[in-house]
Amino acid sequence: MKFEDLKLHPAILKALKDENYSEPTSIQAQAIPLVLERNDVLGSAQTGTGKTAAFAIPIIQHLINTTRHEKGKRQIKSLVVTPTRELAIQIGESFNAYGKYSNLQNTVIFGGVPQNPQVRQLQKGVDILVATPGRLLDLISQNYISLRDVKYFVLDEADRMLDMGFIHDINKLLKLLPKQRQSLFFSATMPTKILKLSQQILVNPKKVAVNPVSSTAETIQQHIYFTNKSDKKNLLLHILKNEELEQVLLFSRTKHGADRIVRNLRNKNIESAAIHGEKSQNQRQKALLRFKKGEIRVLVATDIAARGIDIDKLRYVINHDIPNEPETYVHRIGRCGRAGEEGVAISLCEPEENAYVKSIEKLIKLRIPVANNNPFPQTDKPMNASEKKEFEAEKKRKRQEFFENRNKKRGNQNPGFRRKRR
Ligand code: AMP
């Protein structure tokens, strides 16, 4: 199938040509005709499948057709809500790219940065607004945004939205949206609570699905190194000796872990940077940009920060630890081998994570091949029940101590800190 077969407006076809997209991805081929026919859509698709274009293209087409004769200041006719700033920015860039010959205005708003530049953009008038929930509600409450004219509503990455605790914000938002609208709902996974939420939003939706979360892209080679916790640092350096790994996205479960890995790599003169929730918006964007330019070899990310970051032709993903939710593994390795490119996912597994590997293999219905040439093989044993209990208690105590100290510090320095960072 070609984009030409989807009866798209010439302005969109021209923009897609500029992007060098030759044919629609599966989710695009399924969703674009349904959205053009004004159906609500329930889409089961993860980042990397081309889902942004699957909703952006038909929305642009609707807007080209409806805004032609509009007079006066542009009103928000399409609202896209997405959980993270990175995703919001990327969706905004996609609307810019696919809509560049369509005379539409879009703007992106998200928290953690001053609101004034965003307010100024809004005041100029926009057709499409891409937003994260907190800042959106904030600006609505200050009367900078009205949703009165919204006709096309997209809820993106719904599962992640709930994981991040946005359910109350979503419920508030739903009350503010016009009843007469077309709604599109995307989620990588569809557990019951997500389906229930979709039922509150969609009317007679058509369903589209690609890459159920249990399937890992066929173009991704997977390898696992079983090692000891204390050897991971050296094992990572050993793996990075291979110069074929020009650029790597490395996942760390925790923010502190991410910072520690960056410090260790920098000590060995390996250019790296971390992106996680404790980094400012500026720091994250800068790190991403430097990575995209090739100035950083290893970008270390936590799962939430990495969600949705779009890096063209990323070949290597390293799991510095094994996630305890098997779906997270699938999301992580889905960051390489995108759009037909070949990818390699390397995982480092310490004894306590052996059990997680079992659940991952059950989900993906595949034994992850064990890497040859492992100079740091696993020799430690997983803890027994009582050791584990003791370890968990100690960890809890340390965490508590850390948060107490941090809250004390933050309370003293800046009482408004927590609110502002949302
Ligand atoms: P997404 O799932 O929306 O994050 O898109 C994943 C990546 O695929 C992005 O880099 C898009 O630019 C790219 N992409 C989307 N649609 C196509 C297409 N039809 N052909 C080639 N690349 C595409």
Coordinates of C-alpha atoms and ligand atoms in Angstrom, one line a residue:
M1 CA 0.0 0.0 0.0
K2 CA 1.1 3.6 -0.7
F3 CA 0.1 6.8 1.1
E4 CA -1.5 7.8 -2.2
D5 CA -4.0 5.0 -1.8
L6 CA -5.3 6.6 1.4
K7 CA -6.9 9.5 -0.3
L8 CA -4.7 12.1 1.5
H9 CA -4.6 15.8 0.7
P10 CA -1.8 16.7 -1.7
A11 CA -0.3 19.0 1.0
I12 CA 0.1 16.0 3.3
L13 CA 1.5 13.7 0.5
K14 CA 4.1 16.4 -0.3
A15 CA 5.2 16.6 3.3
L16 CA 5.4 12.8 3.6
K17 CA 7.6 12.8 0.6
D18 CA 9.9 15.2 2.3
E19 CA 10.1 12.8 5.2
N20 CA 11.0 10.0 2.8
Y21 CA 8.1 7.9 4.0
S22 CA 7.3 5.6 1.1
E23 CA 4.5 3.5 2.6
P24 CA 2.3 3.5 5.6
T25 CA 3.3 1.4 8.6
S26 CA 0.7 -1.2 9.7
I27 CA -0.9 1.0 12.3
Q28 CA -1.1 3.9 9.8
A29 CA -2.7 1.7 7.1
Q30 CA -5.3 0.5 9.6
A31 CA -6.0 3.7 11.5
I32 CA -5.8 6.5 8.9
P33 CA -8.9 5.4 6.8
L34 CA -10.9 4.8 10.0
V35 CA -10.1 8.3 11.4
L36 CA -10.8 9.9 8.0
E37 CA -14.2 8.2 8.1
R38 CA -14.7 10.0 11.5
N39 CA -14.7 6.9 13.7
D40 CA -13.5 6.8 17.2
V41 CA -10.4 4.6 17.4
L42 CA -9.0 2.3 20.1
G43 CA -5.4 1.7 19.1
S44 CA -3.2 -0.9 20.7
A45 CA 0.3 0.2 19.6
Q46 CA 3.5 1.2 21.2
T47 CA 6.0 3.9 20.4
G48 CA 8.1 3.0 17.3
T49 CA 5.2 1.7 15.3
G50 CA 4.5 5.0 13.6
K51 CA 1.4 5.7 15.7
T52 CA 2.0 9.4 15.9
A53 CA 1.5 9.8 12.2
A54 CA -1.4 7.4 12.4
F55 CA -3.4 10.0 14.3
A56 CA -1.6 13.2 13.2
I57 CA -2.1 12.7 9.4
P58 CA -5.9 12.2 9.4
I59 CA -6.3 15.0 12.0
I60 CA -4.3 17.4 9.7
Q61 CA -6.6 16.3 6.8
H62 CA -9.8 17.0 8.8
L63 CA -8.4 20.4 9.8
I64 CA -7.3 21.3 6.2
N65 CA -10.9 20.7 5.2
T66 CA -12.6 22.5 8.1
T67 CA -10.4 25.5 8.6
R68 CA -10.2 26.7 5.0
H69 CA -13.0 29.2 5.5
E70 CA -12.4 30.1 9.1
K71 CA -12.1 33.8 10.1
G72 CA -10.7 35.4 13.2
K73 CA -8.3 34.0 15.7
R74 CA -7.5 30.3 15.5
Q75 CA -9.2 28.2 18.1
I76 CA -8.0 24.8 19.4
K77 CA -9.7 22.2 17.3
S78 CA -7.5 19.3 18.1
L79 CA -6.1 18.4 21.5
V80 CA -3.5 15.7 22.0
V81 CA -2.7 14.7 25.6
T82 CA 0.4 12.7 26.2
P83 CA 2.2 11.8 29.5
T84 CA 5.7 13.2 29.1
R85 CA 7.4 16.3 27.9
E86 CA 9.6 14.4 25.5
L87 CA 6.6 12.7 23.8
A88 CA 4.8 16.0 23.7
I89 CA 7.7 17.7 21.9
Q90 CA 8.1 14.8 19.5
I91 CA 4.3 14.8 18.7
G92 CA 4.6 18.6 18.1
E93 CA 7.5 18.0 15.7
S94 CA 5.5 15.4 13.9
F95 CA 2.6 17.8 13.4
N96 CA 5.0 20.4 12.1
A97 CA 6.5 17.9 9.7
Y98 CA 3.3 16.3 8.3
G99 CA 1.5 19.7 8.3
K100 CA 4.2 21.9 6.9
Y101 CA 2.3 22.7 3.7
S102 CA -1.1 22.8 5.4
N103 CA -1.2 26.3 7.0
L104 CA -2.1 25.0 10.4
Q105 CA -0.6 26.2 13.7
N106 CA 0.3 23.8 16.5
T107 CA 1.8 24.4 19.9
V108 CA 3.2 22.2 22.6
I109 CA 2.8 22.8 26.4
F110 CA 4.3 20.9 29.3
G111 CA 5.2 21.5 32.9
G112 CA 8.6 22.1 34.5
V113 CA 9.3 25.2 32.5
P114 CA 8.0 28.8 32.7
Q115 CA 4.5 29.1 31.3
N116 CA 4.8 32.5 29.7
P117 CA 6.3 31.5 26.4
Q118 CA 3.7 28.9 26.1
V119 CA 0.9 31.3 26.9
R120 CA 2.2 33.7 24.3
Q121 CA 2.0 31.0 21.7
L122 CA -1.5 30.1 22.7
Q123 CA -2.5 33.8 22.5
K124 CA -1.5 33.9 18.9
G125 CA -4.1 31.3 18.2
V126 CA -3.5 27.6 17.5
D127 CA -5.4 24.8 15.7
I128 CA -3.7 21.9 17.4
L129 CA -2.5 21.7 21.0
V130 CA -0.2 19.0 22.3
A131 CA -0.1 18.9 26.0
T132 CA 0.9 17.0 29.2
P133 CA -2.0 16.8 31.6
G134 CA -0.8 19.0 34.5
R135 CA 0.2 22.1 32.6
L136 CA -2.9 21.7 30.4
L137 CA -5.2 21.9 33.4
D138 CA -3.2 24.6 35.0
L139 CA -3.5 26.9 31.9
I140 CA -7.2 26.0 31.6
S141 CA -7.8 27.1 35.2
Q142 CA -6.0 30.4 34.4
N143 CA -8.3 30.8 31.3
Y144 CA -5.5 30.7 28.8
I145 CA -7.0 27.7 27.2
S146 CA -10.6 26.9 26.2
L147 CA -11.5 23.4 25.0
R148 CA -14.9 24.6 23.7
D149 CA -13.9 24.1 20.0
V150 CA -12.1 20.8 20.3
K151 CA -13.4 18.3 17.7
Y152 CA -10.5 15.9 17.6
F153 CA -9.2 14.5 20.9
V154 CA -6.3 12.1 21.2
L155 CA -5.3 10.4 24.4
D156 CA -1.8 9.0 23.8
E157 CA 0.1 6.3 25.8
A158 CA -2.9 5.8 28.1
D159 CA -1.3 3.0 30.1
R160 CA 1.8 5.1 30.9
M161 CA -0.5 8.0 31.8
L162 CA -2.2 5.9 34.5
D163 CA 1.2 4.5 35.6
M164 CA 2.3 8.0 36.2
G165 CA -0.7 8.8 38.3
F166 CA -2.5 11.1 35.8
I167 CA -6.0 9.4 36.2
H168 CA -7.5 12.3 38.2
D169 CA -6.2 14.8 35.7
I170 CA -7.7 12.8 32.9
N171 CA -11.0 12.6 34.6
K172 CA -11.1 16.3 35.1
L173 CA -10.2 16.9 31.5
L174 CA -12.9 14.6 30.2
K175 CA -15.5 16.8 31.9
L176 CA -14.2 19.8 30.1
L177 CA -14.2 18.4 26.6
P178 CA -17.2 19.0 24.3
K179 CA -19.5 15.9 24.0
Q180 CA -19.5 16.2 20.2
R181 CA -16.1 15.2 19.2
Q182 CA -14.0 12.4 17.6
S183 CA -11.7 10.6 20.0
L184 CA -8.7 8.5 19.5
F185 CA -7.2 6.4 22.3
F186 CA -3.8 4.8 22.1
S187 CA -2.1 2.5 24.6
A188 CA 0.7 0.0 24.4
T189 CA -1.0 -2.4 26.7
M190 CA -4.8 -2.9 27.3
P191 CA -5.4 -4.2 30.8
T192 CA -8.9 -3.9 32.2
K193 CA -8.5 -0.5 33.8
I194 CA -7.3 0.9 30.5
L195 CA -10.2 -0.6 28.6
K196 CA -12.6 0.9 31.2
L197 CA -11.0 4.3 30.8
S198 CA -11.4 4.0 27.0
Q199 CA -15.1 3.3 27.4
Q200 CA -15.5 6.6 29.2
I201 CA -13.9 8.4 26.2
L202 CA -14.8 6.6 23.0
V203 CA -18.2 6.0 21.3
N204 CA -18.5 2.8 19.2
P205 CA -14.7 2.7 18.6
K206 CA -13.1 0.7 15.8
K207 CA -10.1 -1.3 17.1
V208 CA -6.7 -1.3 15.6
A209 CA -3.7 -3.2 16.9
V210 CA -0.1 -3.8 16.0
N211 CA 2.8 -5.5 17.8
P212 CA 1.1 -6.7 20.9
V213 CA 3.4 -6.0 23.7
S214 CA 4.5 -9.6 24.0
S215 CA 6.1 -9.6 20.6
T216 CA 9.6 -8.3 20.2
A217 CA 10.6 -7.0 16.9
E218 CA 12.1 -9.7 14.7
T219 CA 14.8 -7.4 13.6
I220 CA 16.2 -7.2 17.1
Q221 CA 19.0 -9.5 18.1
Q222 CA 18.9 -10.2 21.8
H223 CA 21.8 -11.3 24.1
I224 CA 22.0 -11.8 27.8
Y225 CA 25.1 -11.8 30.1
F226 CA 24.6 -13.5 33.4
T227 CA 27.0 -11.8 35.8
N228 CA 27.4 -10.7 39.5
K229 CA 26.1 -7.4 40.7
S230 CA 29.6 -6.2 41.6
D231 CA 30.9 -7.1 38.1
K232 CA 28.3 -5.2 36.1
K233 CA 30.5 -2.0 36.0
N234 CA 33.4 -3.9 34.5
L235 CA 31.2 -6.0 32.2
L236 CA 29.7 -2.8 30.8
L237 CA 33.2 -1.4 30.1
H238 CA 34.1 -4.7 28.4
I239 CA 31.1 -4.6 26.2
L240 CA 31.7 -1.0 25.3
K241 CA 35.2 -1.9 24.1
N242 CA 33.5 -3.1 21.0
E243 CA 33.6 0.0 18.8
E244 CA 30.7 -1.3 16.7
L245 CA 28.6 0.0 19.6
E246 CA 28.9 3.6 18.3
Q247 CA 25.8 4.8 20.2
V248 CA 23.9 3.1 22.9
L249 CA 20.7 3.8 24.8
L250 CA 21.3 2.3 28.3
F251 CA 18.5 1.6 30.7
S252 CA 18.8 1.9 34.4
R253 CA 16.0 1.1 36.9
T254 CA 16.8 4.0 39.2
K255 CA 17.8 7.7 38.8
H256 CA 20.7 7.2 41.2
G257 CA 21.8 4.1 39.3
A258 CA 21.7 6.2 36.1
D259 CA 23.9 8.9 37.6
R260 CA 26.3 6.4 39.0
I261 CA 26.7 4.7 35.6
V262 CA 27.4 8.1 33.9
R263 CA 30.1 8.9 36.5
N264 CA 31.8 5.5 35.9
L265 CA 31.7 5.9 32.2
R266 CA 33.0 9.4 32.2
N267 CA 35.8 8.3 34.5
K268 CA 36.8 6.0 31.6
N269 CA 36.5 8.8 29.1
I270 CA 33.3 7.4 27.6
E271 CA 31.0 10.4 26.8
S272 CA 27.7 9.8 28.4
A273 CA 24.8 11.6 30.0
A274 CA 21.7 10.7 32.0
I275 CA 18.1 11.6 31.4
H276 CA 15.7 11.0 34.3
G277 CA 13.0 12.7 36.3
E278 CA 15.4 14.6 38.6
K279 CA 17.0 16.3 35.6
S280 CA 15.6 19.6 34.5
Q281 CA 13.8 19.9 31.2
N282 CA 16.7 21.8 29.7
Q283 CA 19.2 19.2 30.8
R284 CA 17.2 16.4 29.3
Q285 CA 16.7 18.2 26.0
K286 CA 20.4 19.1 25.8
A287 CA 21.4 15.5 26.5
L288 CA 19.0 14.2 23.9
L289 CA 20.3 16.7 21.3
R290 CA 23.9 15.9 22.0
F291 CA 23.1 12.2 21.7
K292 CA 21.3 12.8 18.4
K293 CA 24.3 14.8 17.1
G294 CA 26.6 11.9 18.1
E295 CA 28.5 13.9 20.8
I296 CA 27.4 11.4 23.4
R297 CA 28.1 7.7 23.0
V298 CA 26.0 6.3 25.9
L299 CA 22.7 7.9 26.8
V300 CA 21.6 6.5 30.2
A301 CA 17.9 6.7 30.8
T302 CA 15.3 5.5 33.3
D303 CA 12.2 3.9 31.9
I304 CA 9.9 6.8 32.3
A305 CA 12.3 9.4 30.9
A306 CA 13.1 7.2 27.9
R307 CA 9.5 6.5 27.1
G308 CA 8.8 8.0 23.7
I309 CA 12.2 9.5 23.0
D310 CA 12.6 9.1 19.3
I311 CA 16.1 8.5 18.1
D312 CA 16.5 7.7 14.4
K313 CA 18.4 4.5 13.6
L314 CA 19.3 3.5 17.1
R315 CA 21.0 0.2 16.9
Y316 CA 22.0 -0.7 20.4
V317 CA 20.1 -0.9 23.7
I318 CA 21.7 -2.1 26.9
N319 CA 19.6 -3.2 29.9
H320 CA 22.0 -2.5 32.8
D321 CA 19.4 -4.2 34.9
I322 CA 16.6 -6.5 34.1
P323 CA 13.2 -4.9 34.7
N324 CA 10.8 -6.7 37.0
E325 CA 7.9 -6.1 34.7
P326 CA 8.4 -8.1 31.6
E327 CA 6.5 -5.6 29.4
T328 CA 9.1 -3.0 30.3
Y329 CA 11.7 -5.2 28.7
V330 CA 9.7 -5.3 25.5
H331 CA 9.3 -1.5 25.6
R332 CA 13.0 -1.0 26.2
I333 CA 14.3 -3.2 23.5
G334 CA 11.7 -1.7 21.1
R335 CA 13.8 1.4 21.1
C336 CA 16.3 -0.2 18.7
G337 CA 15.7 -1.8 15.4
R338 CA 12.9 0.8 14.6
A339 CA 11.2 1.1 11.2
G340 CA 13.0 -1.9 9.7
E341 CA 16.5 -1.1 11.0
E342 CA 18.4 -3.9 12.6
G343 CA 18.9 -3.6 16.4
V344 CA 20.8 -5.3 19.1
A345 CA 19.6 -5.5 22.7
I346 CA 22.1 -6.6 25.4
S347 CA 21.0 -7.3 28.9
L348 CA 23.1 -7.7 32.0
C349 CA 21.6 -10.0 34.6
E350 CA 22.7 -10.3 38.3
P351 CA 21.6 -13.2 40.4
E352 CA 18.6 -11.4 41.9
E353 CA 17.3 -10.7 38.5
N354 CA 17.4 -14.3 37.2
A355 CA 13.8 -14.8 38.0
Y356 CA 12.8 -11.7 36.0
V357 CA 14.5 -13.2 32.9
K358 CA 12.2 -16.2 33.3
S359 CA 9.1 -14.1 33.2
I360 CA 10.4 -12.1 30.2
E361 CA 11.1 -15.3 28.3
K362 CA 7.6 -16.5 29.1
L363 CA 6.1 -13.3 27.8
I364 CA 8.1 -13.1 24.6
K365 CA 7.9 -16.9 24.1
L366 CA 11.6 -17.0 23.4
R367 CA 14.8 -18.0 25.2
I368 CA 17.1 -15.0 25.1
P369 CA 20.4 -16.2 23.7
V370 CA 23.2 -16.2 26.3
A371 CA 26.2 -14.1 25.1
N372 CA 29.5 -15.9 24.5
N373 CA 32.8 -14.5 25.7
N374 CA 31.6 -13.3 29.1
P375 CA 34.7 -12.5 31.2
F376 CA 32.6 -11.9 34.2
P377 CA 30.3 -14.9 34.5
Q378 CA 27.7 -15.2 37.3
T379 CA 29.2 -17.0 40.3
D380 CA 27.0 -15.6 43.1
K381 CA 23.8 -17.2 44.1
P382 CA 20.4 -15.5 44.4
M383 CA 19.7 -14.7 48.1
N384 CA 17.6 -17.1 50.1
A385 CA 14.3 -16.0 51.7
S386 CA 15.7 -14.8 55.0
E387 CA 18.6 -13.0 53.3
K388 CA 16.2 -11.3 50.9
K389 CA 14.0 -10.2 53.8
E390 CA 16.9 -8.7 55.6
F391 CA 18.2 -7.0 52.4
E392 CA 14.7 -5.5 51.7
A393 CA 14.4 -4.2 55.2
E394 CA 17.8 -2.5 54.9
K395 CA 16.9 -1.1 51.5
K396 CA 13.7 0.3 52.9
R397 CA 15.5 1.9 55.8
K398 CA 18.0 3.5 53.6
R399 CA 15.3 4.8 51.2
Q400 CA 13.4 6.3 54.1
E401 CA 16.5 8.0 55.4
F402 CA 17.3 9.3 51.9
F403 CA 13.8 10.7 51.4
E404 CA 13.7 12.2 54.9
N405 CA 17.0 14.0 54.3
R406 CA 16.0 15.1 50.8
N407 CA 12.6 16.5 52.0
K408 CA 14.3 18.3 54.8
K409 CA 16.7 19.9 52.4
R410 CA 14.0 20.8 49.8
G411 CA 11.7 22.1 52.5
N412 CA 14.4 24.4 53.7
Q413 CA 15.5 25.5 50.3
N414 CA 12.3 25.9 48.4
P415 CA 8.9 25.0 49.8
G416 CA 7.3 25.2 46.3
F417 CA 9.7 22.8 44.7
R418 CA 7.4 19.7 44.5
R419 CA 4.5 21.6 43.0
K420 CA 6.6 23.3 40.4
R421 CA 8.3 20.2 39.1
R422 CA 5.1 18.3 38.3
Ligands
AMP1 P1 6.2 6.7 16.4 O1 5.8 5.3 16.7 O2 5.1 7.6 16.0 O3 7.1 7.3 17.5 O4 7.2 6.7 15.1 C1 8.4 6.0 15.1 C2 9.4 6.4 14.0 O5 9.0 5.9 12.8 C3 9.6 7.9 13.9 O6 10.9 8.2 13.8 C4 8.8 8.2 12.6 O7 9.4 9.4 12.0 C5 9.0 7.0 11.8 N1 7.9 6.7 10.9 C6 6.6 6.9 11.1 N2 5.9 6.6 10.0 C7 6.8 6.1 9.1 C8 6.6 5.6 7.7 N3 5.5 5.5 7.2 N4 7.8 5.3 7.1 C9 9.0 5.4 7.7 N5 9.2 5.9 8.9 C10 8.1 6.3 9.6

